[in-house]
Amino acid sequence: MKKELKIDFKQLSADPRLLVVIIALACAALIGLCVYTANQTKATEEEIKTQLSVFQDNKASIEDLLRLKAQSEQYIKQNDEYEALITSDGLNQQDFMIFFDNFCKAYDCRMTLIEFGELIPVGEVQSQSFTLSVEGEFENLMAICDGIVTQDRFYRIDGVTFTNGNNGVKVATINVVAFSK
């Protein structure tokens, strides 16, 4: 047998205590829902902050990588330029003597001495150091130094010393390093 449950809402509304209990239960449920939603909101905000921090870190990493890529491209370009300057003609001392004798004459100077150091291999590149003693006017000696480092071949000047020579002529002692593959 089934019992039928009939609720008479008119009678329920007549008893204010029951109505107060229903309202109190509804308020408690509403407060519980608000607290639960607030906790979920705080958890979501914390997750957003964490993800934002990760996003900022990733963004900074990407900027660093892009900067590094630009520097790498610049390095590759610079390396190619150096490779073009470093000839594979070798480091023949006789060729250097003839070249620098003619080179100094072109600047109205006279090469008086050339002394060669050791041939130093470093990886695929070899270097030959030598010291030039050149007589001439100070301006011409400075032009020679500028001309040495602006050649099509890669030369490095490690040092220059000026002294007074005979008849008011200056003497430059130039320490040069030449490179070859």
GROMACS .gro file of N, CA and C in nm:
model
  543
    1MET      N    1   0.079  -0.117   0.000
    1MET     CA    2   0.000   0.000   0.000
    1MET      C    3   0.084   0.125   0.000
    2LYS      N    4   0.040   0.209  -0.076
    2LYS     CA    5   0.111   0.335  -0.087
    2LYS      C    6   0.043   0.439  -0.005
    3LYS      N    7   0.129   0.507   0.065
    3LYS     CA    8   0.075   0.622   0.137
    3LYS      C    9   0.103   0.744   0.054
    4GLU      N   10   0.012   0.821   0.046
    4GLU     CA   11   0.027   0.944  -0.028
    4GLU      C   12   0.063   1.056   0.067
    5LEU      N   13   0.164   1.128   0.026
    5LEU     CA   14   0.209   1.240   0.109
    5LEU      C   15   0.154   1.366   0.046
    6LYS      N   16   0.069   1.427   0.121
    6LYS     CA   17   0.011   1.552   0.073
    6LYS      C   18   0.054   1.662   0.166
    7ILE      N   19   0.109   1.765   0.102
    7ILE     CA   20   0.150   1.880   0.182
    7ILE      C   21   0.054   1.993   0.151
    8ASP      N   22   0.003   2.044   0.257
    8ASP     CA   23  -0.089   2.156   0.243
    8ASP      C   24  -0.009   2.283   0.273
    9PHE      N   25   0.023   2.354   0.168
    9PHE     CA   26   0.107   2.473   0.183
    9PHE      C   27   0.033   2.585   0.255
   10LYS      N   28  -0.092   2.583   0.255
   10LYS     CA   29  -0.169   2.686   0.327
   10LYS      C   30  -0.153   2.667   0.477
   11GLN      N   31  -0.147   2.540   0.519
   11GLN     CA   32  -0.129   2.516   0.661
   11GLN      C   33   0.015   2.547   0.702
   12LEU      N   34   0.110   2.516   0.613
   12LEU     CA   35   0.249   2.544   0.645
   12LEU      C   36   0.272   2.693   0.660
   13SER      N   37   0.212   2.769   0.577
   13SER     CA   38   0.231   2.913   0.586
   13SER      C   39   0.161   2.971   0.707
   14ALA      N   40   0.069   2.898   0.762
   14ALA     CA   41  -0.002   2.945   0.880
   14ALA      C   42   0.086   2.931   1.004
   15ASP      N   43   0.181   2.836   1.004
   15ASP     CA   44   0.269   2.817   1.120
   15ASP      C   45   0.399   2.893   1.094
   16PRO      N   46   0.420   3.004   1.161
   16PRO     CA   47   0.539   3.086   1.135
   16PRO      C   48   0.669   3.018   1.177
   17ARG      N   49   0.665   2.926   1.275
   17ARG     CA   50   0.788   2.858   1.318
   17ARG      C   51   0.845   2.774   1.204
   18LEU      N   52   0.761   2.708   1.135
   18LEU     CA   53   0.805   2.625   1.024
   18LEU      C   54   0.861   2.711   0.910
   19LEU      N   55   0.799   2.820   0.889
   19LEU     CA   56   0.845   2.913   0.787
   19LEU      C   57   0.982   2.969   0.823
   20VAL      N   58   1.004   2.997   0.952
   20VAL     CA   59   1.133   3.049   0.999
   20VAL      C   60   1.240   2.941   0.982
   21VAL      N   61   1.209   2.817   1.013
   21VAL     CA   62   1.304   2.707   0.997
   21VAL      C   63   1.342   2.691   0.850
   22ILE      N   64   1.244   2.698   0.761
   22ILE     CA   65   1.271   2.684   0.617
   22ILE      C   66   1.359   2.799   0.568
   23ILE      N   67   1.330   2.918   0.615
   23ILE     CA   68   1.410   3.036   0.575
   23ILE      C   69   1.552   3.023   0.632
   24ALA      N   70   1.564   2.975   0.756
   24ALA     CA   71   1.695   2.959   0.819
   24ALA      C   72   1.777   2.854   0.743
   25LEU      N   73   1.714   2.743   0.705
   25LEU     CA   74   1.784   2.641   0.626
   25LEU      C   75   1.827   2.697   0.490
   26ALA      N   76   1.740   2.773   0.428
   26ALA     CA   77   1.773   2.834   0.299
   26ALA      C   78   1.889   2.932   0.314
   27CYS      N   79   1.890   3.011   0.422
   27CYS     CA   80   2.000   3.106   0.447
   27CYS      C   81   2.130   3.031   0.473
   28ALA      N   82   2.124   2.923   0.552
   28ALA     CA   83   2.244   2.845   0.581
   28ALA      C   84   2.299   2.786   0.452
   29ALA      N   85   2.211   2.734   0.367
   29ALA     CA   86   2.254   2.678   0.239
   29ALA      C   87   2.315   2.787   0.152
   30LEU      N   88   2.256   2.905   0.154
   30LEU     CA   89   2.306   3.017   0.074
   30LEU      C   90   2.443   3.064   0.126
   31ILE      N   91   2.460   3.070   0.260
   31ILE     CA   92   2.588   3.108   0.319
   31ILE      C   93   2.694   3.003   0.283
   32GLY      N   94   2.659   2.875   0.295
   32GLY     CA   95   2.752   2.768   0.258
   32GLY      C   96   2.793   2.778   0.112
   33LEU      N   97   2.700   2.808   0.025
   33LEU     CA   98   2.729   2.823  -0.117
   33LEU      C   99   2.821   2.943  -0.141
   34CYS      N  100   2.798   3.053  -0.068
   34CYS     CA  101   2.883   3.172  -0.081
   34CYS      C  102   3.026   3.143  -0.034
   35VAL      N  103   3.041   3.073   0.078
   35VAL     CA  104   3.174   3.039   0.130
   35VAL      C  105   3.245   2.947   0.031
   36TYR      N  106   3.176   2.847  -0.019
   36TYR     CA  107   3.235   2.755  -0.115
   36TYR      C  108   3.279   2.831  -0.241
   37THR      N  109   3.196   2.919  -0.291
   37THR     CA  110   3.228   2.998  -0.410
   37THR      C  111   3.346   3.090  -0.384
   38ALA      N  112   3.351   3.150  -0.266
   38ALA     CA  113   3.464   3.239  -0.231
   38ALA      C  114   3.594   3.160  -0.227
   39ASN      N  115   3.591   3.041  -0.169
   39ASN     CA  116   3.712   2.957  -0.165
   39ASN      C  117   3.755   2.917  -0.306
   40GLN      N  118   3.659   2.882  -0.388
   40GLN     CA  119   3.691   2.847  -0.527
   40GLN      C  120   3.748   2.968  -0.600
   41THR      N  121   3.695   3.086  -0.573
   41THR     CA  122   3.745   3.209  -0.637
   41THR      C  123   3.888   3.237  -0.594
   42LYS      N  124   3.917   3.220  -0.463
   42LYS     CA  125   4.054   3.241  -0.415
   42LYS      C  126   4.150   3.140  -0.478
   43ALA      N  127   4.108   3.017  -0.488
   43ALA     CA  128   4.192   2.915  -0.549
   43ALA      C  129   4.217   2.948  -0.697
   44THR      N  130   4.116   2.995  -0.764
   44THR     CA  131   4.129   3.032  -0.904
   44THR      C  132   4.223   3.153  -0.919
   45GLU      N  133   4.211   3.250  -0.829
   45GLU     CA  134   4.299   3.368  -0.833
   45GLU      C  135   4.444   3.326  -0.810
   46GLU      N  136   4.468   3.235  -0.716
   46GLU     CA  137   4.604   3.187  -0.690
   46GLU      C  138   4.660   3.115  -0.812
   47GLU      N  139   4.578   3.035  -0.876
   47GLU     CA  140   4.620   2.965  -0.997
   47GLU      C  141   4.651   3.065  -1.108
   48ILE      N  142   4.570   3.170  -1.119
   48ILE     CA  143   4.595   3.274  -1.220
   48ILE      C  144   4.728   3.343  -1.191
   49LYS      N  145   4.755   3.375  -1.064
   49LYS     CA  146   4.882   3.438  -1.028
   49LYS      C  147   5.000   3.348  -1.063
   50THR      N  148   4.987   3.220  -1.033
   50THR     CA  149   5.093   3.125  -1.064
   50THR      C  150   5.116   3.117  -1.214
   51GLN      N  151   5.008   3.105  -1.290
   51GLN     CA  152   5.020   3.097  -1.435
   51GLN      C  153   5.075   3.227  -1.495
   52LEU      N  154   5.038   3.341  -1.436
   52LEU     CA  155   5.089   3.470  -1.483
   52LEU      C  156   5.240   3.479  -1.458
   53SER      N  157   5.283   3.430  -1.344
   53SER     CA  158   5.426   3.429  -1.313
   53SER      C  159   5.501   3.339  -1.412
   54VAL      N  160   5.447   3.223  -1.440
   54VAL     CA  161   5.508   3.131  -1.538
   54VAL      C  162   5.511   3.197  -1.676
   55PHE      N  163   5.402   3.264  -1.711
   55PHE     CA  164   5.395   3.333  -1.840
   55PHE      C  165   5.502   3.442  -1.850
   56GLN      N  166   5.518   3.522  -1.744
   56GLN     CA  167   5.620   3.628  -1.743
   56GLN      C  168   5.760   3.568  -1.755
   57ASP      N  169   5.786   3.459  -1.683
   57ASP     CA  170   5.916   3.392  -1.692
   57ASP      C  171   5.941   3.341  -1.834
   58ASN      N  172   5.840   3.280  -1.893
   58ASN     CA  173   5.853   3.230  -2.030
   58ASN      C  174   5.874   3.343  -2.129
   59LYS      N  175   5.804   3.453  -2.108
   59LYS     CA  176   5.818   3.570  -2.195
   59LYS      C  177   5.961   3.623  -2.186
   60ALA      N  178   6.015   3.633  -2.064
   60ALA     CA  179   6.153   3.680  -2.045
   60ALA      C  180   6.252   3.583  -2.110
   61SER      N  181   6.225   3.454  -2.099
   61SER     CA  182   6.313   3.353  -2.161
   61SER      C  183   6.311   3.367  -2.313
   62ILE      N  184   6.194   3.389  -2.369
   62ILE     CA  185   6.183   3.406  -2.514
   62ILE      C  186   6.259   3.531  -2.558
   63GLU      N  187   6.246   3.640  -2.482
   63GLU     CA  188   6.320   3.763  -2.516
   63GLU      C  189   6.471   3.738  -2.509
   64ASP      N  190   6.515   3.662  -2.408
   64ASP     CA  191   6.657   3.629  -2.397
   64ASP      C  192   6.703   3.545  -2.516
   65LEU      N  193   6.620   3.449  -2.555
   65LEU     CA  194   6.655   3.364  -2.669
   65LEU      C  195   6.660   3.445  -2.799
   66LEU      N  196   6.566   3.538  -2.817
   66LEU     CA  197   6.567   3.621  -2.937
   66LEU      C  198   6.692   3.711  -2.940
   67ARG      N  199   6.728   3.765  -2.823
   67ARG     CA  200   6.849   3.848  -2.813
   67ARG      C  201   6.972   3.763  -2.844
   68LEU      N  202   6.974   3.642  -2.790
   68LEU     CA  203   7.086   3.551  -2.815
   68LEU      C  204   7.094   3.512  -2.963
   69LYS      N  205   6.979   3.493  -3.025
   69LYS     CA  206   6.976   3.461  -3.168
   69LYS      C  207   7.033   3.576  -3.249
   70ALA      N  208   6.995   3.699  -3.214
   70ALA     CA  209   7.048   3.816  -3.285
   70ALA      C  210   7.199   3.826  -3.265
   71GLN      N  211   7.247   3.799  -3.143
   71GLN     CA  212   7.390   3.803  -3.119
   71GLN      C  213   7.460   3.691  -3.195
   72SER      N  214   7.397   3.575  -3.204
   72SER     CA  215   7.455   3.463  -3.278
   72SER      C  216   7.469   3.499  -3.426
   73GLU      N  217   7.366   3.561  -3.481
   73GLU     CA  218   7.372   3.601  -3.621
   73GLU      C  219   7.482   3.704  -3.642
   74GLN      N  220   7.496   3.796  -3.546
   74GLN     CA  221   7.603   3.895  -3.553
   74GLN      C  222   7.740   3.826  -3.544
   75TYR      N  223   7.751   3.729  -3.454
   75TYR     CA  224   7.877   3.655  -3.439
   75TYR      C  225   7.910   3.579  -3.568
   76ILE      N  226   7.812   3.515  -3.628
   76ILE     CA  227   7.835   3.440  -3.751
   76ILE      C  228   7.882   3.534  -3.862
   77LYS      N  229   7.817   3.650  -3.871
   77LYS     CA  230   7.856   3.749  -3.972
   77LYS      C  231   7.999   3.797  -3.946
   78GLN      N  232   8.030   3.828  -3.821
   78GLN     CA  233   8.165   3.873  -3.786
   78GLN      C  234   8.268   3.762  -3.812
   79ASN      N  235   8.234   3.639  -3.779
   79ASN     CA  236   8.323   3.526  -3.803
   79ASN      C  237   8.350   3.509  -3.952
   80ASP      N  238   8.246   3.525  -4.035
   80ASP     CA  239   8.264   3.516  -4.179
   80ASP      C  240   8.358   3.626  -4.230
   81GLU      N  241   8.345   3.747  -4.172
   81GLU     CA  242   8.434   3.856  -4.211
   81GLU      C  243   8.578   3.824  -4.174
   82TYR      N  244   8.599   3.770  -4.053
   82TYR     CA  245   8.735   3.732  -4.012
   82TYR      C  246   8.789   3.620  -4.101
   83GLU      N  247   8.704   3.524  -4.132
   83GLU     CA  248   8.748   3.414  -4.218
   83GLU      C  249   8.794   3.466  -4.354
   84ALA      N  250   8.724   3.570  -4.404
   84ALA     CA  251   8.763   3.628  -4.532
   84ALA      C  252   8.898   3.700  -4.520
   85LEU      N  253   8.926   3.758  -4.403
   85LEU     CA  254   9.052   3.829  -4.383
   85LEU      C  255   9.170   3.735  -4.362
   86ILE      N  256   9.146   3.621  -4.302
   86ILE     CA  257   9.255   3.527  -4.276
   86ILE      C  258   9.277   3.444  -4.401
   87THR      N  259   9.387   3.473  -4.467
   87THR     CA  260   9.416   3.405  -4.593
   87THR      C  261   9.472   3.266  -4.568
   88SER      N  262   9.477   3.191  -4.674
   88SER     CA  263   9.540   3.058  -4.665
   88SER      C  264   9.669   3.058  -4.747
   89ASP      N  265   9.729   3.177  -4.762
   89ASP     CA  266   9.853   3.192  -4.839
   89ASP      C  267   9.975   3.141  -4.765
   90GLY      N  268   9.961   3.115  -4.637
   90GLY     CA  269  10.076   3.071  -4.559
   90GLY      C  270  10.147   3.191  -4.497
   91LEU      N  271  10.254   3.163  -4.425
   91LEU     CA  272  10.329   3.266  -4.354
   91LEU      C  273  10.475   3.260  -4.396
   92ASN      N  274  10.502   3.299  -4.518
   92ASN     CA  275  10.636   3.295  -4.574
   92ASN      C  276  10.711   3.421  -4.531
   93GLN      N  277  10.822   3.406  -4.460
   93GLN     CA  278  10.898   3.519  -4.408
   93GLN      C  279  10.958   3.604  -4.520
   94GLN      N  280  11.002   3.542  -4.626
   94GLN     CA  281  11.059   3.618  -4.737
   94GLN      C  282  10.953   3.706  -4.801
   95ASP      N  283  10.830   3.653  -4.817
   95ASP     CA  284  10.720   3.734  -4.873
   95ASP      C  285  10.689   3.853  -4.782
   96PHE      N  286  10.693   3.831  -4.649
   96PHE     CA  287  10.668   3.942  -4.556
   96PHE      C  288  10.776   4.050  -4.569
   97MET      N  289  10.901   4.007  -4.583
   97MET     CA  290  11.011   4.104  -4.595
   97MET      C  291  10.993   4.190  -4.720
   98ILE      N  292  10.962   4.126  -4.831
   98ILE     CA  293  10.944   4.200  -4.957
   98ILE      C  294  10.821   4.291  -4.948
   99PHE      N  295  10.710   4.236  -4.896
   99PHE     CA  296  10.587   4.314  -4.886
   99PHE      C  297  10.607   4.438  -4.798
  100PHE      N  298  10.664   4.421  -4.678
  100PHE     CA  299  10.676   4.534  -4.587
  100PHE      C  300  10.783   4.634  -4.631
  101ASP      N  301  10.885   4.588  -4.704
  101ASP     CA  302  10.982   4.683  -4.759
  101ASP      C  303  10.913   4.775  -4.859
  102ASN      N  304  10.835   4.718  -4.951
  102ASN     CA  305  10.760   4.798  -5.049
  102ASN      C  306  10.651   4.881  -4.981
  103PHE      N  307  10.587   4.823  -4.880
  103PHE     CA  308  10.481   4.891  -4.807
  103PHE      C  309  10.535   5.018  -4.740
  104CYS      N  310  10.650   5.009  -4.676
  104CYS     CA  311  10.711   5.124  -4.608
  104CYS      C  312  10.755   5.230  -4.709
  105LYS      N  313  10.808   5.187  -4.823
  105LYS     CA  314  10.848   5.282  -4.926
  105LYS      C  315  10.729   5.361  -4.977
  106ALA      N  316  10.611   5.298  -4.984
  106ALA     CA  317  10.491   5.367  -5.030
  106ALA      C  318  10.451   5.481  -4.936
  107TYR      N  319  10.497   5.476  -4.812
  107TYR     CA  320  10.467   5.580  -4.713
  107TYR      C  321  10.589   5.671  -4.690
  108ASP      N  322  10.684   5.674  -4.782
  108ASP     CA  323  10.806   5.753  -4.771
  108ASP      C  324  10.882   5.722  -4.644
  109CYS      N  325  10.890   5.595  -4.609
  109CYS     CA  326  10.965   5.550  -4.493
  109CYS      C  327  11.060   5.439  -4.537
  110ARG      N  328  11.152   5.406  -4.448
  110ARG     CA  329  11.250   5.303  -4.481
  110ARG      C  330  11.249   5.197  -4.371
  111MET      N  331  11.227   5.071  -4.412
  111MET     CA  332  11.233   4.961  -4.317
  111MET      C  333  11.379   4.927  -4.295
  112THR      N  334  11.422   4.932  -4.167
  112THR     CA  335  11.564   4.905  -4.139
  112THR      C  336  11.586   4.765  -4.084
  113LEU      N  337  11.481   4.704  -4.028
  113LEU     CA  338  11.499   4.572  -3.968
  113LEU      C  339  11.364   4.501  -3.959
  114ILE      N  340  11.368   4.371  -3.978
  114ILE     CA  341  11.250   4.288  -3.952
  114ILE      C  342  11.299   4.163  -3.881
  115GLU      N  343  11.243   4.137  -3.764
  115GLU     CA  344  11.280   4.018  -3.685
  115GLU      C  345  11.157   3.932  -3.667
  116PHE      N  346  11.169   3.804  -3.697
  116PHE     CA  347  11.056   3.712  -3.689
  116PHE      C  348  11.058   3.635  -3.559
  117GLY      N  349  10.939   3.615  -3.502
  117GLY     CA  350  10.923   3.531  -3.383
  117GLY      C  351  10.886   3.391  -3.426
  118GLU      N  352  10.836   3.314  -3.332
  118GLU     CA  353  10.797   3.176  -3.360
  118GLU      C  354  10.664   3.170  -3.434
  119LEU      N  355  10.651   3.068  -3.516
  119LEU     CA  356  10.526   3.037  -3.582
  119LEU      C  357  10.440   2.959  -3.483
  120ILE      N  358  10.322   3.012  -3.451
  120ILE     CA  359  10.238   2.951  -3.347
  120ILE      C  360  10.108   2.900  -3.410
  121PRO      N  361  10.087   2.769  -3.411
  121PRO     CA  362   9.959   2.716  -3.459
  121PRO      C  363   9.855   2.713  -3.347
  122VAL      N  364   9.734   2.760  -3.377
  122VAL     CA  365   9.622   2.754  -3.283
  122VAL      C  366   9.502   2.702  -3.362
  123GLY      N  367   9.473   2.574  -3.344
  123GLY     CA  368   9.364   2.512  -3.420
  123GLY      C  369   9.399   2.513  -3.568
  124GLU      N  370   9.308   2.567  -3.649
  124GLU     CA  371   9.330   2.573  -3.793
  124GLU      C  372   9.408   2.697  -3.834
  125VAL      N  373   9.427   2.791  -3.742
  125VAL     CA  374   9.492   2.918  -3.773
  125VAL      C  375   9.634   2.919  -3.716
  126GLN      N  376   9.726   2.974  -3.795
  126GLN     CA  377   9.864   2.991  -3.751
  126GLN      C  378   9.891   3.141  -3.740
  127SER      N  379   9.978   3.177  -3.647
  127SER     CA  380  10.016   3.317  -3.636
  127SER      C  381  10.167   3.329  -3.639
  128GLN      N  382  10.213   3.437  -3.701
  128GLN     CA  383  10.355   3.467  -3.712
  128GLN      C  384  10.376   3.608  -3.658
  129SER      N  385  10.454   3.619  -3.552
  129SER     CA  386  10.483   3.751  -3.499
  129SER      C  387  10.616   3.799  -3.555
  130PHE      N  388  10.625   3.930  -3.574
  130PHE     CA  389  10.751   3.989  -3.619
  130PHE      C  390  10.756   4.134  -3.576
  131THR      N  391  10.877   4.186  -3.569
  131THR     CA  392  10.900   4.323  -3.527
  131THR      C  393  10.962   4.400  -3.643
  132LEU      N  394  10.899   4.511  -3.678
  132LEU     CA  395  10.949   4.598  -3.784
  132LEU      C  396  11.013   4.720  -3.722
  133SER      N  397  11.129   4.758  -3.770
  133SER     CA  398  11.189   4.887  -3.735
  133SER      C  399  11.183   4.973  -3.861
  134VAL      N  400  11.117   5.088  -3.849
  134VAL     CA  401  11.092   5.172  -3.965
  134VAL      C  402  11.135   5.315  -3.932
  135GLU      N  403  11.205   5.381  -4.025
  135GLU     CA  404  11.247   5.520  -4.010
  135GLU      C  405  11.162   5.608  -4.099
  136GLY      N  406  11.126   5.728  -4.048
  136GLY     CA  407  11.050   5.822  -4.129
  136GLY      C  408  10.993   5.933  -4.044
  137GLU      N  409  10.913   6.017  -4.107
  137GLU     CA  410  10.844   6.125  -4.036
  137GLU      C  411  10.735   6.063  -3.948
  138PHE      N  412  10.707   6.130  -3.836
  138PHE     CA  413  10.610   6.076  -3.740
  138PHE      C  414  10.474   6.050  -3.806
  139GLU      N  415  10.426   6.145  -3.886
  139GLU     CA  416  10.295   6.129  -3.952
  139GLU      C  417  10.294   6.008  -4.044
  140ASN      N  418  10.405   5.988  -4.115
  140ASN     CA  419  10.413   5.873  -4.207
  140ASN      C  420  10.418   5.742  -4.130
  141LEU      N  421  10.488   5.742  -4.016
  141LEU     CA  422  10.493   5.621  -3.933
  141LEU      C  423  10.354   5.586  -3.879
  142MET      N  424  10.278   5.688  -3.839
  142MET     CA  425  10.141   5.664  -3.793
  142MET      C  426  10.054   5.611  -3.908
  143ALA      N  427  10.075   5.664  -4.028
  143ALA     CA  428  10.000   5.617  -4.145
  143ALA      C  429  10.034   5.472  -4.176
  144ILE      N  430  10.161   5.434  -4.156
  144ILE     CA  431  10.200   5.294  -4.177
  144ILE      C  432  10.124   5.204  -4.079
  145CYS      N  433  10.118   5.244  -3.953
  145CYS     CA  434  10.045   5.164  -3.852
  145CYS      C  435   9.899   5.149  -3.892
  146ASP      N  436   9.839   5.258  -3.937
  146ASP     CA  437   9.699   5.251  -3.981
  146ASP      C  438   9.686   5.162  -4.104
  147GLY      N  439   9.781   5.173  -4.196
  147GLY     CA  440   9.778   5.092  -4.317
  147GLY      C  441   9.794   4.944  -4.290
  148ILE      N  442   9.874   4.910  -4.189
  148ILE     CA  443   9.895   4.768  -4.158
  148ILE      C  444   9.764   4.702  -4.115
  149VAL      N  445   9.689   4.768  -4.028
  149VAL     CA  446   9.568   4.705  -3.975
  149VAL      C  447   9.448   4.717  -4.068
  150THR      N  448   9.461   4.794  -4.177
  150THR     CA  449   9.349   4.805  -4.270
  150THR      C  450   9.376   4.731  -4.401
  151GLN      N  451   9.474   4.643  -4.402
  151GLN     CA  452   9.506   4.562  -4.519
  151GLN      C  453   9.394   4.461  -4.544
  152ASP      N  454   9.395   4.404  -4.666
  152ASP     CA  455   9.302   4.296  -4.697
  152ASP      C  456   9.336   4.170  -4.619
  153ARG      N  457   9.459   4.160  -4.577
  153ARG     CA  458   9.503   4.047  -4.496
  153ARG      C  459   9.492   4.088  -4.350
  154PHE      N  460   9.469   3.991  -4.262
  154PHE     CA  461   9.448   4.021  -4.120
  154PHE      C  462   9.581   4.031  -4.048
  155TYR      N  463   9.615   4.155  -4.009
  155TYR     CA  464   9.733   4.183  -3.927
  155TYR      C  465   9.686   4.248  -3.798
  156ARG      N  466   9.759   4.219  -3.692
  156ARG     CA  467   9.731   4.282  -3.561
  156ARG      C  468   9.858   4.349  -3.513
  157ILE      N  469   9.846   4.471  -3.464
  157ILE     CA  470   9.960   4.539  -3.405
  157ILE      C  471   9.950   4.524  -3.255
  158ASP      N  472  10.053   4.464  -3.195
  158ASP     CA  473  10.055   4.444  -3.050
  158ASP      C  474  10.122   4.558  -2.976
  159GLY      N  475  10.202   4.637  -3.044
  159GLY     CA  476  10.268   4.749  -2.976
  159GLY      C  477  10.350   4.831  -3.074
  160VAL      N  478  10.365   4.959  -3.042
  160VAL     CA  479  10.446   5.050  -3.122
  160VAL      C  480  10.529   5.134  -3.026
  161THR      N  481  10.658   5.145  -3.055
  161THR     CA  482  10.747   5.229  -2.975
  161THR      C  483  10.816   5.328  -3.068
  162PHE      N  484  10.813   5.456  -3.031
  162PHE     CA  485  10.878   5.559  -3.111
  162PHE      C  486  11.004   5.607  -3.039
  163THR      N  487  11.111   5.622  -3.117
  163THR     CA  488  11.236   5.678  -3.064
  163THR      C  489  11.288   5.779  -3.165
  164ASN      N  490  11.381   5.863  -3.121
  164ASN     CA  491  11.443   5.960  -3.211
  164ASN      C  492  11.563   5.894  -3.278
  165GLY      N  493  11.570   5.909  -3.410
  165GLY     CA  494  11.682   5.855  -3.485
  165GLY      C  495  11.778   5.967  -3.525
  166ASN      N  496  11.860   5.941  -3.621
  166ASN     CA  497  11.956   6.041  -3.670
  166ASN      C  498  11.886   6.145  -3.756
  167ASN      N  499  11.938   6.266  -3.755
  167ASN     CA  500  11.890   6.376  -3.840
  167ASN      C  501  11.743   6.409  -3.817
  168GLY      N  502  11.693   6.397  -3.694
  168GLY     CA  503  11.555   6.432  -3.661
  168GLY      C  504  11.452   6.334  -3.713
  169VAL      N  505  11.496   6.221  -3.762
  169VAL     CA  506  11.405   6.118  -3.813
  169VAL      C  507  11.356   6.034  -3.695
  170LYS      N  508  11.231   5.998  -3.698
  170LYS     CA  509  11.175   5.910  -3.594
  170LYS      C  510  11.192   5.765  -3.637
  171VAL      N  511  11.205   5.679  -3.536
  171VAL     CA  512  11.214   5.535  -3.561
  171VAL      C  513  11.099   5.470  -3.486
  172ALA      N  514  11.021   5.393  -3.559
  172ALA     CA  515  10.909   5.320  -3.499
  172ALA      C  516  10.944   5.173  -3.495
  173THR      N  517  10.926   5.113  -3.378
  173THR     CA  518  10.940   4.969  -3.363
  173THR      C  519  10.800   4.914  -3.348
  174ILE      N  520  10.754   4.841  -3.449
  174ILE     CA  521  10.615   4.796  -3.456
  174ILE      C  522  10.612   4.645  -3.440
  175ASN      N  523  10.539   4.597  -3.338
  175ASN     CA  524  10.520   4.453  -3.316
  175ASN      C  525  10.392   4.410  -3.388
  176VAL      N  526  10.407   4.325  -3.488
  176VAL     CA  527  10.296   4.285  -3.574
  176VAL      C  528  10.276   4.134  -3.565
  177VAL      N  529  10.151   4.091  -3.577
  177VAL     CA  530  10.119   3.949  -3.584
  177VAL      C  531  10.036   3.927  -3.712
  178ALA      N  532  10.078   3.832  -3.793
  178ALA     CA  533  10.005   3.796  -3.915
  178ALA      C  534   9.941   3.659  -3.892
  179PHE      N  535   9.826   3.637  -3.958
  179PHE     CA  536   9.751   3.512  -3.941
  179PHE      C  537   9.728   3.445  -4.075
  180SER      N  538   9.724   3.313  -4.074
  180SER     CA  539   9.697   3.236  -4.194
  180SER      C  540   9.631   3.104  -4.155
  181LYS      N  541   9.555   3.049  -4.247
  181LYS     CA  542   9.491   2.919  -4.224
  181LYS      C  543   9.586   2.808  -4.262
   0.00000   0.00000   0.00000
